[in-house]
Tab-separated table of C-alpha atoms and ligand atoms in Angstrom:
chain	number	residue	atom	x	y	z
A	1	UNK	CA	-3.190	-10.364	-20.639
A	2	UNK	CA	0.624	-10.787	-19.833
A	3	UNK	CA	1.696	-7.302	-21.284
A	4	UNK	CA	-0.882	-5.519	-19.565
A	5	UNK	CA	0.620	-5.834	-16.302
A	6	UNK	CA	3.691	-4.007	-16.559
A	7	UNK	CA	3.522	-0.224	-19.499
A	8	UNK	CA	6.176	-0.151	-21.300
A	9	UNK	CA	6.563	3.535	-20.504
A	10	UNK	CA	6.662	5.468	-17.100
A	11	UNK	CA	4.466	8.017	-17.352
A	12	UNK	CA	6.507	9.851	-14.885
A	13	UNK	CA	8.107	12.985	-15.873
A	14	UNK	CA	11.862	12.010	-16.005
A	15	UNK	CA	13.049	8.208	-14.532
A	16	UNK	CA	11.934	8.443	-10.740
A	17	UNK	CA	10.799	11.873	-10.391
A	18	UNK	CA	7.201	13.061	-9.811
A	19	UNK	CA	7.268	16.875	-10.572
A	20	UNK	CA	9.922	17.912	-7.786
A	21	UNK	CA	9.250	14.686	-5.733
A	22	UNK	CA	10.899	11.159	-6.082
A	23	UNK	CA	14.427	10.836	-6.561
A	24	UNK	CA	17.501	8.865	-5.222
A	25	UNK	CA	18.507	10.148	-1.648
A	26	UNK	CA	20.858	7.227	-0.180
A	27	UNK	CA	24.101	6.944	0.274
A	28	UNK	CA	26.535	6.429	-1.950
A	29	UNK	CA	27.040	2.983	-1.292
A	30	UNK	CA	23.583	2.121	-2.327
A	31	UNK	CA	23.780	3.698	-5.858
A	32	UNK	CA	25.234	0.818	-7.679
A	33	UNK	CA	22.741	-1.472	-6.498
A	34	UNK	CA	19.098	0.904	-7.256
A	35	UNK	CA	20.781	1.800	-10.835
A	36	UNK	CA	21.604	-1.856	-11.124
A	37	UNK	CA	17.900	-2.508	-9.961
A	38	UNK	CA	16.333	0.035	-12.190
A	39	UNK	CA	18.159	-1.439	-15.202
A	40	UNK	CA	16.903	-5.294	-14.014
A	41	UNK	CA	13.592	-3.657	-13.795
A	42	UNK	CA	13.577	-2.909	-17.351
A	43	UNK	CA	14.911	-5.881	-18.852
A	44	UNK	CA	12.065	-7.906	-16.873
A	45	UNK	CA	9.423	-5.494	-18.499
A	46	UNK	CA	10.632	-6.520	-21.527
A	47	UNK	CA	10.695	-9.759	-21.088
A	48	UNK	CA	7.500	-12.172	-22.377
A	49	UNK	CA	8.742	-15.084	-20.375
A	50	UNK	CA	8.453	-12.970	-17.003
A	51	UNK	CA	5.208	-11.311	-18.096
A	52	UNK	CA	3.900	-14.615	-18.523
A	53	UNK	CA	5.312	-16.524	-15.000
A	54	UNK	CA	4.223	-12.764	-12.766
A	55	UNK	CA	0.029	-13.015	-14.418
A	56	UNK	CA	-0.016	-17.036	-14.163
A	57	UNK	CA	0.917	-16.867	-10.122
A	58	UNK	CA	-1.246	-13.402	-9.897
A	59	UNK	CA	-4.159	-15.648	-11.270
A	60	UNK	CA	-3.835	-19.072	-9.603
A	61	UNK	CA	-1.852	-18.260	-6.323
A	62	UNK	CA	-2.928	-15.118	-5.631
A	63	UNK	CA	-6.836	-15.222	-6.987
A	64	UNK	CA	-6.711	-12.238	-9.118
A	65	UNK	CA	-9.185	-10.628	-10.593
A	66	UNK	CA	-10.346	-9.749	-7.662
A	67	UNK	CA	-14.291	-9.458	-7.160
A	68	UNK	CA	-15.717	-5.972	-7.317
A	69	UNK	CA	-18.798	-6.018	-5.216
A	70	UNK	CA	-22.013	-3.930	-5.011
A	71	UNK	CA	-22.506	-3.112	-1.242
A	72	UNK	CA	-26.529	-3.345	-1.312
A	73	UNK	CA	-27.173	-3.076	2.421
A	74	UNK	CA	-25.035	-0.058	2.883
A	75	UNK	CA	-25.736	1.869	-0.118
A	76	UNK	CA	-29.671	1.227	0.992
A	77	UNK	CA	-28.748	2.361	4.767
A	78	UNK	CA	-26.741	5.518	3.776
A	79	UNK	CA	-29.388	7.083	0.822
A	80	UNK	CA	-27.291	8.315	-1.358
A	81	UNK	CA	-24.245	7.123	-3.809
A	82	UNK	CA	-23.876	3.792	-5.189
A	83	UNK	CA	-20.879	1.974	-2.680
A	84	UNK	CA	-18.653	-0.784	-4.501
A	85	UNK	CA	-15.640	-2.368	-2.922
A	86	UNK	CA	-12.744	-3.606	-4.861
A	87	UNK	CA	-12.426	-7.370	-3.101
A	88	UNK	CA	-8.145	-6.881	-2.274
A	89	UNK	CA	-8.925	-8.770	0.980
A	90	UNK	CA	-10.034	-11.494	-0.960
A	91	UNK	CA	-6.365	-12.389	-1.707
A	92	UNK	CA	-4.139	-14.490	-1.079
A	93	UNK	CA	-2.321	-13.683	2.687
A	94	UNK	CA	-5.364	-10.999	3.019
A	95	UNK	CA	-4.141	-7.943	1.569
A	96	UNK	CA	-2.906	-6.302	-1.926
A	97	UNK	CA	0.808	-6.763	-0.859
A	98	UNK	CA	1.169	-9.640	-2.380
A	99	UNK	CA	0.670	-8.201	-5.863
A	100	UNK	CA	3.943	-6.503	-4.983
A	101	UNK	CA	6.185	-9.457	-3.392
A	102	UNK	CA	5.009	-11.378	-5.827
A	103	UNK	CA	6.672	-8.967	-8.946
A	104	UNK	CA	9.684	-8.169	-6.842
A	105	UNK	CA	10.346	-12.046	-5.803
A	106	UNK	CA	10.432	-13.059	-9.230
A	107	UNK	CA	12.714	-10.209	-9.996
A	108	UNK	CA	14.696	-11.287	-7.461
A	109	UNK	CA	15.243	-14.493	-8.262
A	110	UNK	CA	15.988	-13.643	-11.787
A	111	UNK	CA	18.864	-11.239	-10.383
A	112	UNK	CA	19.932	-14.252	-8.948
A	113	UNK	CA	19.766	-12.734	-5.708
A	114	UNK	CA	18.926	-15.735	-2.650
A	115	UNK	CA	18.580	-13.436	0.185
A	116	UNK	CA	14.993	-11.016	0.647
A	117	UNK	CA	15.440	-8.902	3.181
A	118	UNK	CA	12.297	-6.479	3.733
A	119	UNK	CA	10.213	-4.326	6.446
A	120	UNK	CA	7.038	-4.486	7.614
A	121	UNK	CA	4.534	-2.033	9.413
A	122	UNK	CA	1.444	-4.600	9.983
A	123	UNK	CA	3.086	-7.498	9.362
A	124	UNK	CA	0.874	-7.835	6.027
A	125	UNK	CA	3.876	-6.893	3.503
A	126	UNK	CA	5.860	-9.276	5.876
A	127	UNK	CA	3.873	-12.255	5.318
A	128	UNK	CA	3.507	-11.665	1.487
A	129	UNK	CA	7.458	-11.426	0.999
A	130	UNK	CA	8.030	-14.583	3.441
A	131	UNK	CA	5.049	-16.376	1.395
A	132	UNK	CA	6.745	-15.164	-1.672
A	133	UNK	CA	9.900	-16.736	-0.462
A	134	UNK	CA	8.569	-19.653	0.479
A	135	UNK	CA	7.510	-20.017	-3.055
A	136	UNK	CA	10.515	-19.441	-4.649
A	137	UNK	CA	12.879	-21.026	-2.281
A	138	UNK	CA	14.621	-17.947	-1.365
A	139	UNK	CA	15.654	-16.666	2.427
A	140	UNK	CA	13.868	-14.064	4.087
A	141	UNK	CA	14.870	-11.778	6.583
A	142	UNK	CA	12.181	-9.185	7.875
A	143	UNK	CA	12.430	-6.571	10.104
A	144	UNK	CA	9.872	-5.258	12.583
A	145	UNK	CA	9.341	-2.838	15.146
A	146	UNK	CA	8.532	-3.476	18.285
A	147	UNK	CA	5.491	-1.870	18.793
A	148	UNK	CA	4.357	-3.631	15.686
A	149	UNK	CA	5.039	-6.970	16.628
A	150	UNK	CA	3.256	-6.896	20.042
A	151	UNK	CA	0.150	-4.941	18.196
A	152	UNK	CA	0.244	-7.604	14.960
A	153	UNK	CA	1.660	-10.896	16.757
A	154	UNK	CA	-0.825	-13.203	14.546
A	155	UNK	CA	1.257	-12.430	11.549
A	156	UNK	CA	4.742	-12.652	13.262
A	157	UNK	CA	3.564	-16.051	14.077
A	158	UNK	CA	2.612	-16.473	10.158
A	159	UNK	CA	5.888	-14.877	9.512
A	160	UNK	CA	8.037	-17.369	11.636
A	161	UNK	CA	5.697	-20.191	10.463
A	162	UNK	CA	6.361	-19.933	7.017
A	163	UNK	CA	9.990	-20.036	7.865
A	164	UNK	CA	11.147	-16.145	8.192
A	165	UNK	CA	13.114	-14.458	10.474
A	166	UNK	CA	11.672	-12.077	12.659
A	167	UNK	CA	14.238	-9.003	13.580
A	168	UNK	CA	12.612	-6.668	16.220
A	169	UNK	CA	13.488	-3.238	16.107
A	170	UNK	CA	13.380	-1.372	18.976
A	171	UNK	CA	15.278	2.286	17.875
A	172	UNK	CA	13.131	5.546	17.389
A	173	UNK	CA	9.076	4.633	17.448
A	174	UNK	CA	9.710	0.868	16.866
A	175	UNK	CA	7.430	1.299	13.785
A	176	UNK	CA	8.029	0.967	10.383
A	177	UNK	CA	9.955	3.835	9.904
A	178	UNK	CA	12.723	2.376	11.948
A	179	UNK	CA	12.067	-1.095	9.930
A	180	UNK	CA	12.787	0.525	7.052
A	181	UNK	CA	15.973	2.407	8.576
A	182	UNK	CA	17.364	-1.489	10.082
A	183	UNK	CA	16.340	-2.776	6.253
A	184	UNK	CA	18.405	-0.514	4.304
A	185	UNK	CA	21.578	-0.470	6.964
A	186	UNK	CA	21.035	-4.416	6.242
A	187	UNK	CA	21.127	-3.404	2.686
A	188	UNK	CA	24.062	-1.631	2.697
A	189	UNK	CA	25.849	-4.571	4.341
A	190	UNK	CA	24.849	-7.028	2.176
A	191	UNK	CA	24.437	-5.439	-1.102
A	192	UNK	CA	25.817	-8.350	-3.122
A	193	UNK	CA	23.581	-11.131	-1.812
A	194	UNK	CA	20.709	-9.345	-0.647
A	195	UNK	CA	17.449	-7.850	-2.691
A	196	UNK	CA	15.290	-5.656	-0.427
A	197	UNK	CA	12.131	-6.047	-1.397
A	198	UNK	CA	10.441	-2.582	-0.194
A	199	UNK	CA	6.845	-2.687	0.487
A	200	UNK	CA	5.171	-0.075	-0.231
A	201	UNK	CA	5.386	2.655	-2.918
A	202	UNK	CA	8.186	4.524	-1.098
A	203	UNK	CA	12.023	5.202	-1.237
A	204	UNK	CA	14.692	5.840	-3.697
A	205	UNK	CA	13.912	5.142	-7.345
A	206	UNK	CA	13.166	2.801	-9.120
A	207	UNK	CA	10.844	1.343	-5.849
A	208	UNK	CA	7.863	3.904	-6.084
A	209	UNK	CA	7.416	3.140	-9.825
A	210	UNK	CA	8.077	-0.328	-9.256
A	211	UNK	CA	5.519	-0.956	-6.612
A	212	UNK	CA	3.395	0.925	-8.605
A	213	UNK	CA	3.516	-1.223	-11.549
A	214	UNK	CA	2.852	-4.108	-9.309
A	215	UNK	CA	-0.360	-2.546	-8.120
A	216	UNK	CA	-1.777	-1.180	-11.212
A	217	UNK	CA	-3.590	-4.210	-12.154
A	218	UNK	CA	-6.326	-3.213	-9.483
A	219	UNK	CA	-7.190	-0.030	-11.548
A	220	UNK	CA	-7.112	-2.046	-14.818
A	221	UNK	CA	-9.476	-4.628	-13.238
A	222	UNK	CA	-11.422	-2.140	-11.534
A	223	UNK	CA	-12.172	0.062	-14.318
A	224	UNK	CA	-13.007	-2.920	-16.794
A	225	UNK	CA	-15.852	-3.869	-14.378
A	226	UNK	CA	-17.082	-1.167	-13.331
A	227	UNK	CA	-17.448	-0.467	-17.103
A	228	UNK	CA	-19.649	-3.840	-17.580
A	229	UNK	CA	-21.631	-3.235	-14.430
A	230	UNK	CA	-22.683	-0.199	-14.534
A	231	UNK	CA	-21.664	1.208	-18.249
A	232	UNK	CA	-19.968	4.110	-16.747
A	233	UNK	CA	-16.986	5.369	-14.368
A	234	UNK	CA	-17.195	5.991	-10.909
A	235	UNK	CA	-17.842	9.102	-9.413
A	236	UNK	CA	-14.756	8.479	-7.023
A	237	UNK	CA	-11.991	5.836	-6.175
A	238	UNK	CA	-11.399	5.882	-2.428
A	239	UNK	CA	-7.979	4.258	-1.212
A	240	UNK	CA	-6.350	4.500	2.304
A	241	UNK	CA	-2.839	6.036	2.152
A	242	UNK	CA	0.000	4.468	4.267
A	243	UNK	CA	2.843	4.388	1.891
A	244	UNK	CA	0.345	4.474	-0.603
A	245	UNK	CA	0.789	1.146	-3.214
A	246	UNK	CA	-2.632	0.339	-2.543
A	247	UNK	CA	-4.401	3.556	-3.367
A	248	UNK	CA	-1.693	4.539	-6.391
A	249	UNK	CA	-2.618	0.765	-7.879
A	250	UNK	CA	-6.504	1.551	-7.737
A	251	UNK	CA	-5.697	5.360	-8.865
A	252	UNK	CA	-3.149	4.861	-11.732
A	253	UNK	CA	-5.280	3.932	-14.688
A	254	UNK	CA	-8.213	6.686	-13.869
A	255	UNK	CA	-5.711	9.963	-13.690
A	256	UNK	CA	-6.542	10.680	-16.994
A	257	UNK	CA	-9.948	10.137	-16.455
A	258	UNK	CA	-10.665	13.772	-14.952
A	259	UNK	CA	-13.846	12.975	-13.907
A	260	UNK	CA	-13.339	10.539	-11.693
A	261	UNK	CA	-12.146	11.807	-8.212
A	262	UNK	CA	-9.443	10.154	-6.603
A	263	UNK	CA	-9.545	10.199	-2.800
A	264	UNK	CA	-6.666	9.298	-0.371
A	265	UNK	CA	-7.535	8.876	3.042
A	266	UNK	CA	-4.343	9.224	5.360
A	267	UNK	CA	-4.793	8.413	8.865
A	268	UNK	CA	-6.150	11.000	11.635
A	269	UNK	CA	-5.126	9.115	14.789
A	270	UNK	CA	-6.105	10.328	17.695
A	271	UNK	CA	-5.756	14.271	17.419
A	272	UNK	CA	-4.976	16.840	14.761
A	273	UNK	CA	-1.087	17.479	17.402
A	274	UNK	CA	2.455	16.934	15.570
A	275	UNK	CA	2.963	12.871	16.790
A	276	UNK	CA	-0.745	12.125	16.923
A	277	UNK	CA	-1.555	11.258	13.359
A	278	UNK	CA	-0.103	10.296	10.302
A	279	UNK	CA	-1.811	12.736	7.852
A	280	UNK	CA	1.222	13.708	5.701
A	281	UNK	CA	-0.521	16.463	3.716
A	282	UNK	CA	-2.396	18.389	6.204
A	283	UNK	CA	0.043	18.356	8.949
A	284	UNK	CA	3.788	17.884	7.056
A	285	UNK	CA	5.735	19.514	4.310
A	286	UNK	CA	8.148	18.344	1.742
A	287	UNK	CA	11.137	16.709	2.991
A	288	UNK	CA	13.065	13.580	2.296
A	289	UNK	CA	12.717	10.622	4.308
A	290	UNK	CA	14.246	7.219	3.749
A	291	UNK	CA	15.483	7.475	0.004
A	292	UNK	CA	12.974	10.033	-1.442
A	293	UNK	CA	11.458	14.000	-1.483
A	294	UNK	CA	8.451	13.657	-0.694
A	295	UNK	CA	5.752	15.222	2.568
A	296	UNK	CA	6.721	13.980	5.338
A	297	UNK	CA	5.806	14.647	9.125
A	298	UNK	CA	8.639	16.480	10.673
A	299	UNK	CA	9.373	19.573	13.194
A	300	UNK	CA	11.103	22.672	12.402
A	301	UNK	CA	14.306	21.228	12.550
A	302	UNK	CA	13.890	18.996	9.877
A	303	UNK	CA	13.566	15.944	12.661
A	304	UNK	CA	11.385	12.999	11.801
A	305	UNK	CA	7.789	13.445	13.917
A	306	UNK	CA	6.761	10.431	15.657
A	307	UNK	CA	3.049	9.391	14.029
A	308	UNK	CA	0.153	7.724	15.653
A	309	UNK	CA	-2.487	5.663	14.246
A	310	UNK	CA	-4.971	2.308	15.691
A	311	UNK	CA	-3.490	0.967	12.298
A	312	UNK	CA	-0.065	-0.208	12.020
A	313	UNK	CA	-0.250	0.269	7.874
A	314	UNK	CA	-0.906	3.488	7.982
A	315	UNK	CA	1.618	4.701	10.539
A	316	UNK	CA	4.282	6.126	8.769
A	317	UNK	CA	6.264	10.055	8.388
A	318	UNK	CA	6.593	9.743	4.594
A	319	UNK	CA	4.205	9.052	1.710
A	320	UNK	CA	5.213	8.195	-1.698
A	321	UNK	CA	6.176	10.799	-3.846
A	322	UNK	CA	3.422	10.123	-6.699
A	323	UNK	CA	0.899	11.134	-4.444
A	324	UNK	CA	3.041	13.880	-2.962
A	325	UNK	CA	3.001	14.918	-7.104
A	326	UNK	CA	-1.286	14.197	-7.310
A	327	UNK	CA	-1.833	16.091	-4.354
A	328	UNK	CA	-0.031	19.483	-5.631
A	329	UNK	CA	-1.376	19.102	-9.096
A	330	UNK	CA	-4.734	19.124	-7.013
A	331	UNK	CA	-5.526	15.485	-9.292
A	332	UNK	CA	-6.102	13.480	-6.259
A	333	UNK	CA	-7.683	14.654	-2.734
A	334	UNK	CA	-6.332	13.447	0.734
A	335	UNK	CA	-8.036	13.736	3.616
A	336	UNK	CA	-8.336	12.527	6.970
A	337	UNK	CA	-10.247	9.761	8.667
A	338	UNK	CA	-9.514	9.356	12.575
A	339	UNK	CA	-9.200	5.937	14.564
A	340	UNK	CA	-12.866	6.070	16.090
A	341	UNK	CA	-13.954	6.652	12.411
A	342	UNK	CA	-12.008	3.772	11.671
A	343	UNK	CA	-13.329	1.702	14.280
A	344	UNK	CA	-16.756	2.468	13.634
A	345	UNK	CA	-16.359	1.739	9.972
A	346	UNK	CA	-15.193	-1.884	10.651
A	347	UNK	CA	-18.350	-2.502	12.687
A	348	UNK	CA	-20.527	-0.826	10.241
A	349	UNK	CA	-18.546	-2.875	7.349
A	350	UNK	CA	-18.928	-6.188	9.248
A	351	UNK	CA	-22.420	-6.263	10.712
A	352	UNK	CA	-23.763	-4.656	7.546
A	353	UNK	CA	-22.436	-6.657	4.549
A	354	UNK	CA	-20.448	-9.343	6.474
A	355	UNK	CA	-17.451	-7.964	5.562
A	356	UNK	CA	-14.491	-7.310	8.121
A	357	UNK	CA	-12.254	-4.775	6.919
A	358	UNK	CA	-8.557	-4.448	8.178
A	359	UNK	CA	-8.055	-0.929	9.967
A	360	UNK	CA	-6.110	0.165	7.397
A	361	UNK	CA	-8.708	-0.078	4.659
A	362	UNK	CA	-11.528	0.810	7.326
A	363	UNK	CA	-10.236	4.535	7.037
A	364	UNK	CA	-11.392	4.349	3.471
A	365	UNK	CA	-14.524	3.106	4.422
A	366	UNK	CA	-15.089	5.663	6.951
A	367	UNK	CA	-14.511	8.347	4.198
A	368	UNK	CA	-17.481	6.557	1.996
A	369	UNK	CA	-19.643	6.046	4.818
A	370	UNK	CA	-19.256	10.097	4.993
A	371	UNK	CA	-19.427	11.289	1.668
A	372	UNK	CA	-22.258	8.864	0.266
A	373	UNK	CA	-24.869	10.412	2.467
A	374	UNK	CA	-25.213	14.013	0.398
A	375	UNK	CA	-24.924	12.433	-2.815
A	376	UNK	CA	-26.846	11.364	-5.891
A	377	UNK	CA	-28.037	8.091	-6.384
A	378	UNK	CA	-26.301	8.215	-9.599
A	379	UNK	CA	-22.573	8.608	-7.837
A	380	UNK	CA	-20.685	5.285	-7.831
A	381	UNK	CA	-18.362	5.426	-5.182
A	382	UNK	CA	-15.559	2.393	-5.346
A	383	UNK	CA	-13.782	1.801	-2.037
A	384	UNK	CA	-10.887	-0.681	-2.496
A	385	UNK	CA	-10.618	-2.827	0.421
A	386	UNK	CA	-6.658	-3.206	0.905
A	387	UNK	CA	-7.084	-6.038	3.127
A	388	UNK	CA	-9.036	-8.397	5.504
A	389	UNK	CA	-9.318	-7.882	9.351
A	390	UNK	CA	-8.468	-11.077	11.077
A	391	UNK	CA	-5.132	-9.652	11.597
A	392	UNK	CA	-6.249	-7.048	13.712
A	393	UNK	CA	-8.365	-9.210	16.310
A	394	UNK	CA	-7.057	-8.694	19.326
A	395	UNK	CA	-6.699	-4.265	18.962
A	396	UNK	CA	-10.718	-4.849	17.753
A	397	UNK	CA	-11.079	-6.995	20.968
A	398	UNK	CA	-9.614	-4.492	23.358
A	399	UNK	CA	-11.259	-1.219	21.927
A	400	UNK	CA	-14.801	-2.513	20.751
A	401	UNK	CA	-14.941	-4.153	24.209
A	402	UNK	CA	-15.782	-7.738	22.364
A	403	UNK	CA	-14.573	-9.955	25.354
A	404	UNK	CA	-16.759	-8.114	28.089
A	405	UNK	CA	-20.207	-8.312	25.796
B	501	LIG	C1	0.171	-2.193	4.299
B	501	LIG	C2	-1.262	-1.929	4.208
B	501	LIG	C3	-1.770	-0.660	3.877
B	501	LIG	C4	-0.903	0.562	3.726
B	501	LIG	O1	0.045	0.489	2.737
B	501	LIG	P1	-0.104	1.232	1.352
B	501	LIG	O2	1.224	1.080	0.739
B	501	LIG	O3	-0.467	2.659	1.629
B	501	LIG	O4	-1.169	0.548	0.591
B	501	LIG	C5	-3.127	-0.523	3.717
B	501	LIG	N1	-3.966	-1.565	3.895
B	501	LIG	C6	-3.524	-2.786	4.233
B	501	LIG	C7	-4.515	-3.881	4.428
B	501	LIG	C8	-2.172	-3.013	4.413
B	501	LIG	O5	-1.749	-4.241	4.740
């Protein structure tokens, strides 16, 4: 069980590169501490004793495996492909980030590091690394932008409560670009004392295989039981792209599996305009952003395009460069699902199978609720639900109109 969590080799072409994407784009004052990181990395992989500590807290504090569950109700309503979800809202602190802080914590600690600093877009990655910390003793700094924190304010509370430090950023968007951009100037400061524990599978190597590796026990869950259920693989994995942890964790162990489709869904927003969405591959091109070479959002100047989307996960100028690699290999597909698609995929989800979805997963849901339809009652379609939706409340209050009715 232990040694499954972590392969022993990166299937990557060389260290940290996807094809042309990937790489180590910081300055120079940062190198030390990522080749110092990659080279901690690998003596933890290799270690039985941290194997061992990382899948005993994944079990019994986080509540992995997760369930994998056979929407009945929906796949009846819709006519046409089987629809699973893979249960990551059933986790601990409501979303898959805390497969991540989890790995990177213990890490951490074993660098003998005592200060976490990280960023967070909807406050979920926040709350896993100050739970994480919590845990492990450690301090925890976590920075935030502005418009995030008024738009997720339950989970700066859970932040603060579980004895983090809120920063609020308030350059560029005040999103989690400009969280990440306050984390690694942090970073740079503090290099000695401080581990930033990046959350999502973004930035300069060795964090996008890293993260990875964290999340790649919801593929090797997934494909185990989708194997007993129903004695085959899916037809298609469906996975909401923000940075894209969750939907590289539930892609990773089907890509050689040709078969199987792999479908990103990145976030339409509110219109198809440069700084209304955050659909990477159908409105960017390759650039690097923030450590790494990957699509990213940006005008003809090479400046950084605001993005727009109802979810605060998915509202980010970069993705990470696997996908960036996927996409132009043509192995995985990304498309676009918009906020009202969103929206109405949360309602659907909830009053349906009882399930509320958090935006960010929702997209993915919106892409099954539109695919399923037109196919065969043969296709298995697995959505994996990144997280739960109590965090987004009060934006569900204000645009469903829930207070009036
Ligand atoms: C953070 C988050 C995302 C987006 O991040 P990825 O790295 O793309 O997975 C998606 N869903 C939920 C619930 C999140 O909290």
């Amino acid at each position: 069980m232990a040694s499954i969590i972590l392969p022993a080799v990166p299937s990557e072409s060389r260290p940290g590169r996807f094809g042309v994407y990937g790489g180590r784009y910081v300055p120079e004052t940062l190198m030390a501490a990522l080749v110092e990181l990659e080279r901690e990395y690998d003596l933890a992989k290799a270690d039985a004793a941290f194997q061992a500590e990382l899948a005993d807290l994944l079990h019994n504090y986080a509540g992995r495996p997760t369930a994998l569950y056979f929407c009945k109700r929906l796949t009846e309503q819709l006519g046409g492909a089987k629809i699973y979800l893979k249960r990551e809202d059933l986790l601990h602190t409501g979303a898959h980030k805390i497969n991540n802080a989890l790995g990177q914590g213990l890490l951490a600690r074993r660098m003998g590091k005592k200060r976490i600093i990280a960023e967070t877009g909807a406050g979920q990655h926040g709350v896993a690394t100050a739970t994480v910390c919590a845990l492990l003793g450690l301090e925890c700094v976590v920075y935030m932008g502005d418009v995030d924190m008024e738009r997720q304010e339950l989970n700066v509370l859970r932040m603060r409560l579980l004895g983090a430090e809120v920063r609020g950023v308030s350059s560029g968007s005040k999103t989690l670009k400009d969280a990440i951009s306050e984390a690694m100037r942090d970073w740079v400061t503090n290099v000695r004392t401080t581990y930033y524990l990046l959350g999502s599978a973004l930035g300069a190597h060795p964090y996008p295989t890293m993260v990875r590796d964290f999340h790649r026990c919801i593929s090797i869950e997934l494909k185990e039981q989708i194997l007993e259920r129903e004695g085959r693989l899916p037809t298609a994995v469906i996975a909401c792209v923000g940075g894209g942890s969750n939907a590289i964790g539930a892609f990773y162990s089907f890509i050689p599996d040709r078969e199987v489709r792999l479908i990103g869904v990145e976030a339409g927003g509110r219109g198809r305009k440069l700084g209304e969405h955050a659909a990477r591959f159908s409105g960017g091109s390759p650039g690097v952003l923030q450590g790494t070479y990957s699509y990213v959002l940006q005008d003809e100047n090479g400046q950084i395009a605001l993005t727009h989307s109802v979810s605060a996960g998915l509202d980010y100028a970069s993705v990470g460069p696997e996908h960036a690699m996927l996409h132009d290999l043509g192995r995985a597909e990304y498309v676009v699902q918009d906020d009202a698609a969103a929206l109405d995929a949360v309602v659907r989800l909830a009053r349906t199978e009882g399930i509320l979805p958090a935006l960010e997963s929702a997209h993915a849901v919106a892409e099954a609720l539109r695919i399923a339809p037109a196919m065969h009652a043969r296709d298995i379609l697995v959505v994996n639900l990144s997280g739960r939706g109590d965090k987004d409340m009060g934006i569900l209050a204000r645009e469903l109109n829930l207070q009036g009715a």
